[in-house]
Amino acid sequence: MNAQPQTRSYYRVEYPLAERPHFLMSDRILQVLDCSEVGFRYDVSGYPPPKVGERIAGRIRFRRGRQFPVEGRIVRVREREVVVMLDEVRIPLATIYDEQRYLRSRYPMRF
């Protein structure tokens, strides 16, 4: 989590290791490194990385129980990190804000 202001169009939540959501895809459970309502970045360690342009689908399961179906396209693969831009079904903005509030209350020194 980074103290610098974000210059992106969408707010992105960056997760500490202990709070990372999971991306459930087929039989894989992968760690989400950060997410916004329009995309997310996950760690593909232990699996072959997908190719840029591939379509993927699965669910994001947040640590406090919420789950959302996600579908999108791989837009970047760098070492073990994969970036996905979501299609029309997105993570609700209210969930992104709720995640941010929770992390700020739990980890005030990280923001």
XYZ file of C-alpha atoms in Angstrom:
111
model
C 0.000 0.000 0.000
C 1.413 3.171 -1.176
C 1.184 6.650 0.339
C 1.507 8.400 -3.025
C -1.696 9.803 -4.531
C -3.211 7.709 -7.281
C -3.503 9.206 -10.746
C -5.709 6.486 -12.201
C -9.312 6.848 -13.324
C -10.442 4.203 -10.841
C -9.438 3.774 -7.228
C -7.350 0.678 -6.602
C -7.123 -1.139 -3.262
C -3.718 -2.698 -2.554
C -3.762 -5.550 -0.046
C -1.270 -6.565 2.627
C -0.420 -10.263 2.513
C -2.719 -11.253 5.396
C -5.775 -9.569 3.837
C -5.521 -10.593 0.197
C -8.715 -11.795 -1.455
C -8.649 -14.971 -3.529
C -9.301 -15.333 -7.235
C -10.993 -18.702 -7.734
C -10.519 -19.970 -11.276
C -11.253 -23.600 -12.147
C -9.344 -25.619 -9.542
C -6.950 -22.770 -8.715
C -6.971 -20.443 -5.723
C -4.814 -17.401 -6.480
C -3.992 -14.326 -4.385
C -5.353 -10.954 -5.478
C -2.681 -8.274 -5.035
C -4.924 -5.292 -5.759
C -8.276 -4.523 -7.334
C -10.597 -1.788 -8.490
C -14.143 -1.973 -9.773
C -12.843 -2.497 -13.338
C -9.903 -4.837 -12.870
C -7.519 -6.680 -10.608
C -3.969 -7.971 -10.375
C -3.238 -11.452 -9.110
C -0.234 -13.641 -8.328
C 0.123 -16.625 -10.641
C 2.998 -18.278 -8.698
C 3.003 -22.034 -9.089
C 1.043 -22.039 -12.361
C 1.912 -21.250 -15.958
C 0.933 -17.638 -16.681
C -1.844 -16.926 -19.183
C -1.155 -15.005 -22.374
C -2.044 -11.358 -22.931
C -5.426 -11.195 -24.658
C -6.734 -14.440 -23.141
C -10.179 -14.380 -21.588
C -10.644 -15.638 -18.052
C -13.559 -16.150 -15.694
C -13.901 -17.018 -12.039
C -14.845 -15.496 -8.699
C -13.158 -13.083 -6.339
C -13.677 -14.035 -2.707
C -12.908 -11.266 -0.235
C -11.579 -12.163 3.220
C -14.730 -11.051 4.997
C -16.988 -13.334 2.967
C -18.223 -11.419 -0.081
C -17.819 -13.107 -3.454
C -18.348 -11.777 -6.959
C -18.195 -13.461 -10.363
C -15.635 -11.858 -12.670
C -14.902 -12.154 -16.381
C -12.343 -10.280 -18.360
C -9.267 -10.158 -20.519
C -5.592 -10.429 -19.588
C -3.954 -7.084 -20.376
C -0.510 -7.580 -18.838
C 1.695 -10.388 -17.542
C 4.890 -9.476 -15.726
C 6.908 -12.194 -14.006
C 4.351 -13.791 -11.653
C 1.759 -10.976 -11.768
C -1.239 -10.938 -14.091
C -3.483 -7.922 -14.723
C -7.119 -8.444 -15.733
C -9.516 -5.817 -17.102
C -13.078 -6.811 -16.347
C -15.958 -6.907 -18.794
C -19.332 -5.406 -17.980
C -19.761 -7.399 -14.770
C -17.609 -5.493 -12.328
C -16.789 -5.452 -8.644
C -19.288 -3.056 -7.004
C -17.756 0.307 -6.137
C -19.369 0.091 -2.687
C -17.329 -3.063 -2.060
C -14.104 -1.329 -3.110
C -14.827 1.545 -0.705
C -15.759 -0.875 2.079
C -12.510 -2.798 1.582
C -10.549 0.454 1.735
C -12.271 1.569 4.950
C -11.605 -1.797 6.555
C -7.910 -1.773 5.599
C -7.449 1.802 6.799
C -8.987 0.968 10.170
C -6.942 -2.204 10.527
C -3.631 -0.890 9.116
C -3.581 2.883 9.762
C 0.203 3.144 9.410
C 0.121 1.809 5.844
C -1.826 4.756 4.391
